[in-house]
PDB file of C-alpha atoms in Angstrom:
ATOM      1  CA  MET Q 165     127.259  56.490  24.763  1.00  0.00           C
ATOM      2  CA  GLY Q 166     124.557  57.412  22.144  1.00  0.00           C
ATOM      3  CA  ARG Q 167     120.667  56.842  22.847  1.00  0.00           C
ATOM      4  CA  THR Q 168     120.591  53.803  20.456  1.00  0.00           C
ATOM      5  CA  TYR Q 169     122.192  50.746  20.676  1.00  0.00           C
ATOM      6  CA  PRO Q 170     121.303  46.895  19.921  1.00  0.00           C
ATOM      7  CA  ILE Q 171     118.346  44.961  21.796  1.00  0.00           C
ATOM      8  CA  GLU Q 172     116.938  41.887  21.674  1.00  0.00           C
ATOM      9  CA  LEU Q 173     113.289  41.589  22.034  1.00  0.00           C
ATOM     10  CA  THR Q 174     111.149  39.013  23.252  1.00  0.00           C
ATOM     11  CA  ASN Q 175     107.754  37.807  25.020  1.00  0.00           C
ATOM     12  CA  MET Q 176     106.212  35.487  26.997  1.00  0.00           C
ATOM     13  CA  CYS Q 177     102.431  35.102  27.825  1.00  0.00           C
ATOM     14  CA  MET Q 178     100.590  33.803  31.122  1.00  0.00           C
ATOM     15  CA  LEU Q 179      97.353  32.457  29.758  1.00  0.00           C
ATOM     16  CA  THR Q 180      94.325  31.650  31.831  1.00  0.00           C
ATOM     17  CA  ARG Q 181      91.395  29.434  31.747  1.00  0.00           C
ATOM     18  CA  GLU Q 182      88.536  30.073  33.587  1.00  0.00           C
ATOM     19  CA  ASP Q 183      88.932  27.696  36.277  1.00  0.00           C
ATOM     20  CA  GLY Q 184      92.734  29.593  36.878  1.00  0.00           C
ATOM     21  CA  CYS Q 185      94.603  26.761  35.501  1.00  0.00           C
ATOM     22  CA  VAL Q 186      97.547  28.283  33.268  1.00  0.00           C
ATOM     23  CA  LEU Q 187      99.079  27.187  30.538  1.00  0.00           C
ATOM     24  CA  VAL Q 188     102.556  25.913  30.879  1.00  0.00           C
ATOM     25  CA  GLN Q 189     105.324  24.832  29.187  1.00  0.00           C
ATOM     26  CA  ASN Q 190     108.203  22.646  30.102  1.00  0.00           C
ATOM     27  CA  ARG Q 191     111.145  23.886  28.134  1.00  0.00           C
ATOM     28  CA  ARG Q 192     113.952  21.449  26.942  1.00  0.00           C
ATOM     29  CA  ASP Q 193     116.663  23.981  26.703  1.00  0.00           C
ATOM     30  CA  PRO Q 194     118.873  22.647  29.009  1.00  0.00           C
ATOM     31  CA  SER Q 195     120.369  26.212  29.430  1.00  0.00           C
ATOM     32  CA  TRP Q 196     116.862  27.660  30.458  1.00  0.00           C
ATOM     33  CA  GLY Q 197     114.983  24.773  31.078  1.00  0.00           C
ATOM     34  CA  GLY Q 198     111.811  23.700  33.189  1.00  0.00           C
ATOM     35  CA  LEU Q 199     108.145  25.168  33.665  1.00  0.00           C
ATOM     36  CA  THR Q 200     107.884  28.330  32.513  1.00  0.00           C
ATOM     37  CA  PHE Q 201     104.964  30.141  30.160  1.00  0.00           C
ATOM     38  CA  PRO Q 202     105.185  30.360  26.647  1.00  0.00           C
ATOM     39  CA  GLY Q 203     106.923  33.037  24.447  1.00  0.00           C
ATOM     40  CA  GLY Q 204     109.524  33.630  22.236  1.00  0.00           C
ATOM     41  CA  HIS Q 205     111.358  36.256  19.892  1.00  0.00           C
ATOM     42  CA  ILE Q 206     109.699  39.559  18.298  1.00  0.00           C
ATOM     43  CA  GLU Q 207     110.471  39.298  14.442  1.00  0.00           C
ATOM     44  CA  PRO Q 208     111.770  42.488  12.724  1.00  0.00           C
ATOM     45  CA  GLY Q 209     108.938  44.820  11.397  1.00  0.00           C
ATOM     46  CA  GLU Q 210     106.234  42.726  13.792  1.00  0.00           C
ATOM     47  CA  SER Q 211     104.406  44.517  16.288  1.00  0.00           C
ATOM     48  CA  LEU Q 212     104.707  43.370  19.738  1.00  0.00           C
ATOM     49  CA  VAL Q 213     100.974  42.192  20.030  1.00  0.00           C
ATOM     50  CA  ASP Q 214     100.969  40.390  16.794  1.00  0.00           C
ATOM     51  CA  SER Q 215     104.658  38.638  17.946  1.00  0.00           C
ATOM     52  CA  VAL Q 216     103.086  37.313  21.303  1.00  0.00           C
ATOM     53  CA  ILE Q 217      99.937  36.128  19.128  1.00  0.00           C
ATOM     54  CA  ARG Q 218     102.185  34.044  16.878  1.00  0.00           C
ATOM     55  CA  GLU Q 219     104.215  32.892  19.511  1.00  0.00           C
ATOM     56  CA  MET Q 220     101.882  31.317  21.337  1.00  0.00           C
ATOM     57  CA  ARG Q 221     100.356  29.737  18.290  1.00  0.00           C
ATOM     58  CA  GLU Q 222     103.518  28.222  17.131  1.00  0.00           C
ATOM     59  CA  GLU Q 223     104.463  26.922  20.961  1.00  0.00           C
ATOM     60  CA  THR Q 224     101.257  25.932  22.071  1.00  0.00           C
ATOM     61  CA  GLY Q 225      98.550  25.363  19.215  1.00  0.00           C
ATOM     62  CA  LEU Q 226      96.326  28.095  20.616  1.00  0.00           C
ATOM     63  CA  THR Q 227      95.606  31.195  18.823  1.00  0.00           C
ATOM     64  CA  ILE Q 228      95.122  33.732  21.936  1.00  0.00           C
ATOM     65  CA  ARG Q 229      93.168  37.317  21.737  1.00  0.00           C
ATOM     66  CA  HIS Q 230      93.372  40.607  23.635  1.00  0.00           C
ATOM     67  CA  PRO Q 231      96.839  40.139  24.978  1.00  0.00           C
ATOM     68  CA  ARG Q 232      97.669  42.399  27.910  1.00  0.00           C
ATOM     69  CA  LEU Q 233     101.122  43.758  28.140  1.00  0.00           C
ATOM     70  CA  VAL Q 234     101.527  43.608  32.349  1.00  0.00           C
ATOM     71  CA  GLY Q 235     105.271  44.382  32.565  1.00  0.00           C
ATOM     72  CA  ALA Q 236     108.766  43.288  31.247  1.00  0.00           C
ATOM     73  CA  LYS Q 237     111.852  41.692  32.260  1.00  0.00           C
ATOM     74  CA  ASN Q 238     115.332  43.163  31.088  1.00  0.00           C
ATOM     75  CA  TRP Q 239     118.952  43.703  31.512  1.00  0.00           C
ATOM     76  CA  MET Q 240     122.018  44.751  29.666  1.00  0.00           C
ATOM     77  CA  GLN Q 241     124.459  41.879  27.777  1.00  0.00           C
ATOM     78  CA  LYS Q 242     127.774  41.167  29.928  1.00  0.00           C
ATOM     79  CA  ASP Q 243     129.653  42.890  27.839  1.00  0.00           C
ATOM     80  CA  GLY Q 244     127.310  46.118  27.482  1.00  0.00           C
ATOM     81  CA  SER Q 245     126.452  45.940  23.701  1.00  0.00           C
ATOM     82  CA  GLY Q 246     122.895  45.851  24.046  1.00  0.00           C
ATOM     83  CA  ARG Q 247     120.033  44.735  25.943  1.00  0.00           C
ATOM     84  CA  TYR Q 248     117.682  41.652  26.265  1.00  0.00           C
ATOM     85  CA  LEU Q 249     114.175  42.781  26.700  1.00  0.00           C
ATOM     86  CA  VAL Q 250     111.458  40.762  27.849  1.00  0.00           C
ATOM     87  CA  LEU Q 251     107.971  42.244  26.918  1.00  0.00           C
ATOM     88  CA  LEU Q 252     105.100  40.130  29.625  1.00  0.00           C
ATOM     89  CA  TYR Q 253     101.323  39.111  28.766  1.00  0.00           C
ATOM     90  CA  THR Q 254      98.598  37.909  29.821  1.00  0.00           C
ATOM     91  CA  ALA Q 255      95.890  36.433  27.962  1.00  0.00           C
ATOM     92  CA  THR Q 256      92.430  34.823  29.095  1.00  0.00           C
ATOM     93  CA  GLU Q 257      90.788  34.494  25.515  1.00  0.00           C
ATOM     94  CA  TYR Q 258      92.036  31.363  23.347  1.00  0.00           C
ATOM     95  CA  GLU Q 259      91.125  28.966  20.518  1.00  0.00           C
ATOM     96  CA  GLY Q 260      92.593  25.761  19.135  1.00  0.00           C
ATOM     97  CA  GLU Q 261      93.947  22.607  19.933  1.00  0.00           C
ATOM     98  CA  LEU Q 262      96.713  22.195  22.380  1.00  0.00           C
ATOM     99  CA  HIS Q 263      99.894  20.518  21.047  1.00  0.00           C
ATOM    100  CA  ALA Q 264     103.520  20.986  22.019  1.00  0.00           C
ATOM    101  CA  SER Q 265     106.618  22.287  20.116  1.00  0.00           C
ATOM    102  CA  GLU Q 266     110.182  21.567  19.636  1.00  0.00           C
ATOM    103  CA  GLU Q 267     110.336  24.222  22.456  1.00  0.00           C
ATOM    104  CA  GLY Q 268     108.806  21.855  24.746  1.00  0.00           C
ATOM    105  CA  ASP Q 269     105.562  19.905  25.991  1.00  0.00           C
ATOM    106  CA  VAL Q 270     102.815  22.521  26.807  1.00  0.00           C
ATOM    107  CA  CYS Q 271      99.603  21.816  29.678  1.00  0.00           C
ATOM    108  CA  TRP Q 272      97.149  23.256  31.744  1.00  0.00           C
ATOM    109  CA  MET Q 273      97.786  23.360  35.469  1.00  0.00           C
ATOM    110  CA  THR Q 274      97.408  25.101  38.837  1.00  0.00           C
ATOM    111  CA  LEU Q 275      99.710  27.620  40.073  1.00  0.00           C
ATOM    112  CA  GLU Q 276     100.481  25.825  43.023  1.00  0.00           C
ATOM    113  CA  ASP Q 277     101.703  22.863  40.779  1.00  0.00           C
ATOM    114  CA  MET Q 278     103.537  24.674  38.714  1.00  0.00           C
ATOM    115  CA  ARG Q 279     105.228  26.406  41.550  1.00  0.00           C
ATOM    116  CA  ALA Q 280     105.820  22.889  43.411  1.00  0.00           C
ATOM    117  CA  GLY Q 281     107.509  21.566  39.863  1.00  0.00           C
ATOM    118  CA  GLN Q 282     110.832  22.245  38.498  1.00  0.00           C
ATOM    119  CA  MET Q 283     110.068  25.931  37.364  1.00  0.00           C
ATOM    120  CA  VAL Q 284     112.821  27.671  35.257  1.00  0.00           C
ATOM    121  CA  GLU Q 285     115.448  29.465  36.968  1.00  0.00           C
ATOM    122  CA  GLY Q 286     114.163  32.872  37.971  1.00  0.00           C
ATOM    123  CA  MET Q 287     110.327  32.380  37.464  1.00  0.00           C
ATOM    124  CA  GLU Q 288     109.489  33.026  41.063  1.00  0.00           C
ATOM    125  CA  LEU Q 289     109.744  36.421  40.126  1.00  0.00           C
ATOM    126  CA  PHE Q 290     107.180  36.762  37.107  1.00  0.00           C
ATOM    127  CA  PHE Q 291     104.713  35.586  39.710  1.00  0.00           C
ATOM    128  CA  ASP Q 292     105.132  38.785  41.358  1.00  0.00           C
ATOM    129  CA  ILE Q 293     104.779  40.601  37.725  1.00  0.00           C
ATOM    130  CA  TYR Q 294     102.112  38.945  36.630  1.00  0.00           C
ATOM    131  CA  LEU Q 295      99.819  38.373  39.460  1.00  0.00           C
ATOM    132  CA  GLY Q 296     100.725  41.448  41.505  1.00  0.00           C
ATOM    133  CA  HIS Q 297      99.736  44.936  40.997  1.00  0.00           C
ATOM    134  CA  GLU Q 298     103.133  46.618  42.739  1.00  0.00           C
ATOM    135  CA  HIS Q 299     105.709  45.700  40.340  1.00  0.00           C
ATOM    136  CA  SER Q 300     105.905  45.665  36.643  1.00  0.00           C
ATOM    137  CA  GLU Q 301     109.608  45.146  35.927  1.00  0.00           C
ATOM    138  CA  ILE Q 302     112.341  42.609  36.898  1.00  0.00           C
ATOM    139  CA  TRP Q 303     115.208  44.648  36.210  1.00  0.00           C
ATOM    140  CA  TYR Q 304     118.889  42.093  35.975  1.00  0.00           C
ATOM    141  CA  GLU Q 305     122.186  44.273  37.560  1.00  0.00           C
ATOM    142  CA  ARG Q 306     125.488  42.395  36.855  1.00  0.00           C
ATOM    143  CA  ASP Q 307     127.943  42.718  40.099  1.00  0.00           C
ATOM    144  CA  SER Q 308     131.085  41.039  41.026  1.00  0.00           C
ATOM    145  CA  ASP Q 309     129.118  38.111  42.522  1.00  0.00           C
ATOM    146  CA  GLY Q 310     126.941  37.469  39.130  1.00  0.00           C
ATOM    147  CA  TRP Q 311     123.375  38.753  38.613  1.00  0.00           C
ATOM    148  CA  THR Q 312     121.111  40.321  41.051  1.00  0.00           C
ATOM    149  CA  ALA Q 313     117.366  40.412  40.328  1.00  0.00           C
ATOM    150  CA  MET Q 314     115.183  43.571  41.231  1.00  0.00           C
ATOM    151  CA  LEU Q 315     111.563  44.420  41.049  1.00  0.00           C
ATOM    152  CA  LYS Q 316     110.507  47.687  40.427  1.00  0.00           C
TER     153      LYS Q 316
END
């Protein structure tokens, strides 16, 4: 196998307000629906930081400043044809007016309320990356029983 292969690049951002509330998106996608943080695909020729700023603006109406990369979630495609990579960012500075998008409704809530709600599958692992300091990666490995998530 060569050193290069296809990769699908995406991002996600946990935006935190001064009062500790986080911006949550309630995704409408039936294959991965529920409460999560906003994000999306990185376009060809776009910088990683510019992509998370753009995605946050498109999905929430807010323009974030100074996003900080804190980790990644990734896995190899089932057929081995490439990798899917989600770059995980945090931010605390923003401006603009909050609005929903076709991806889902958005609102501010406490982490406790988010955890008590219907989160997307695997969202609890994201909190370890976003709030902890021990791990920086969520790695999914396929085995005979399906997918196994590991914090690294």
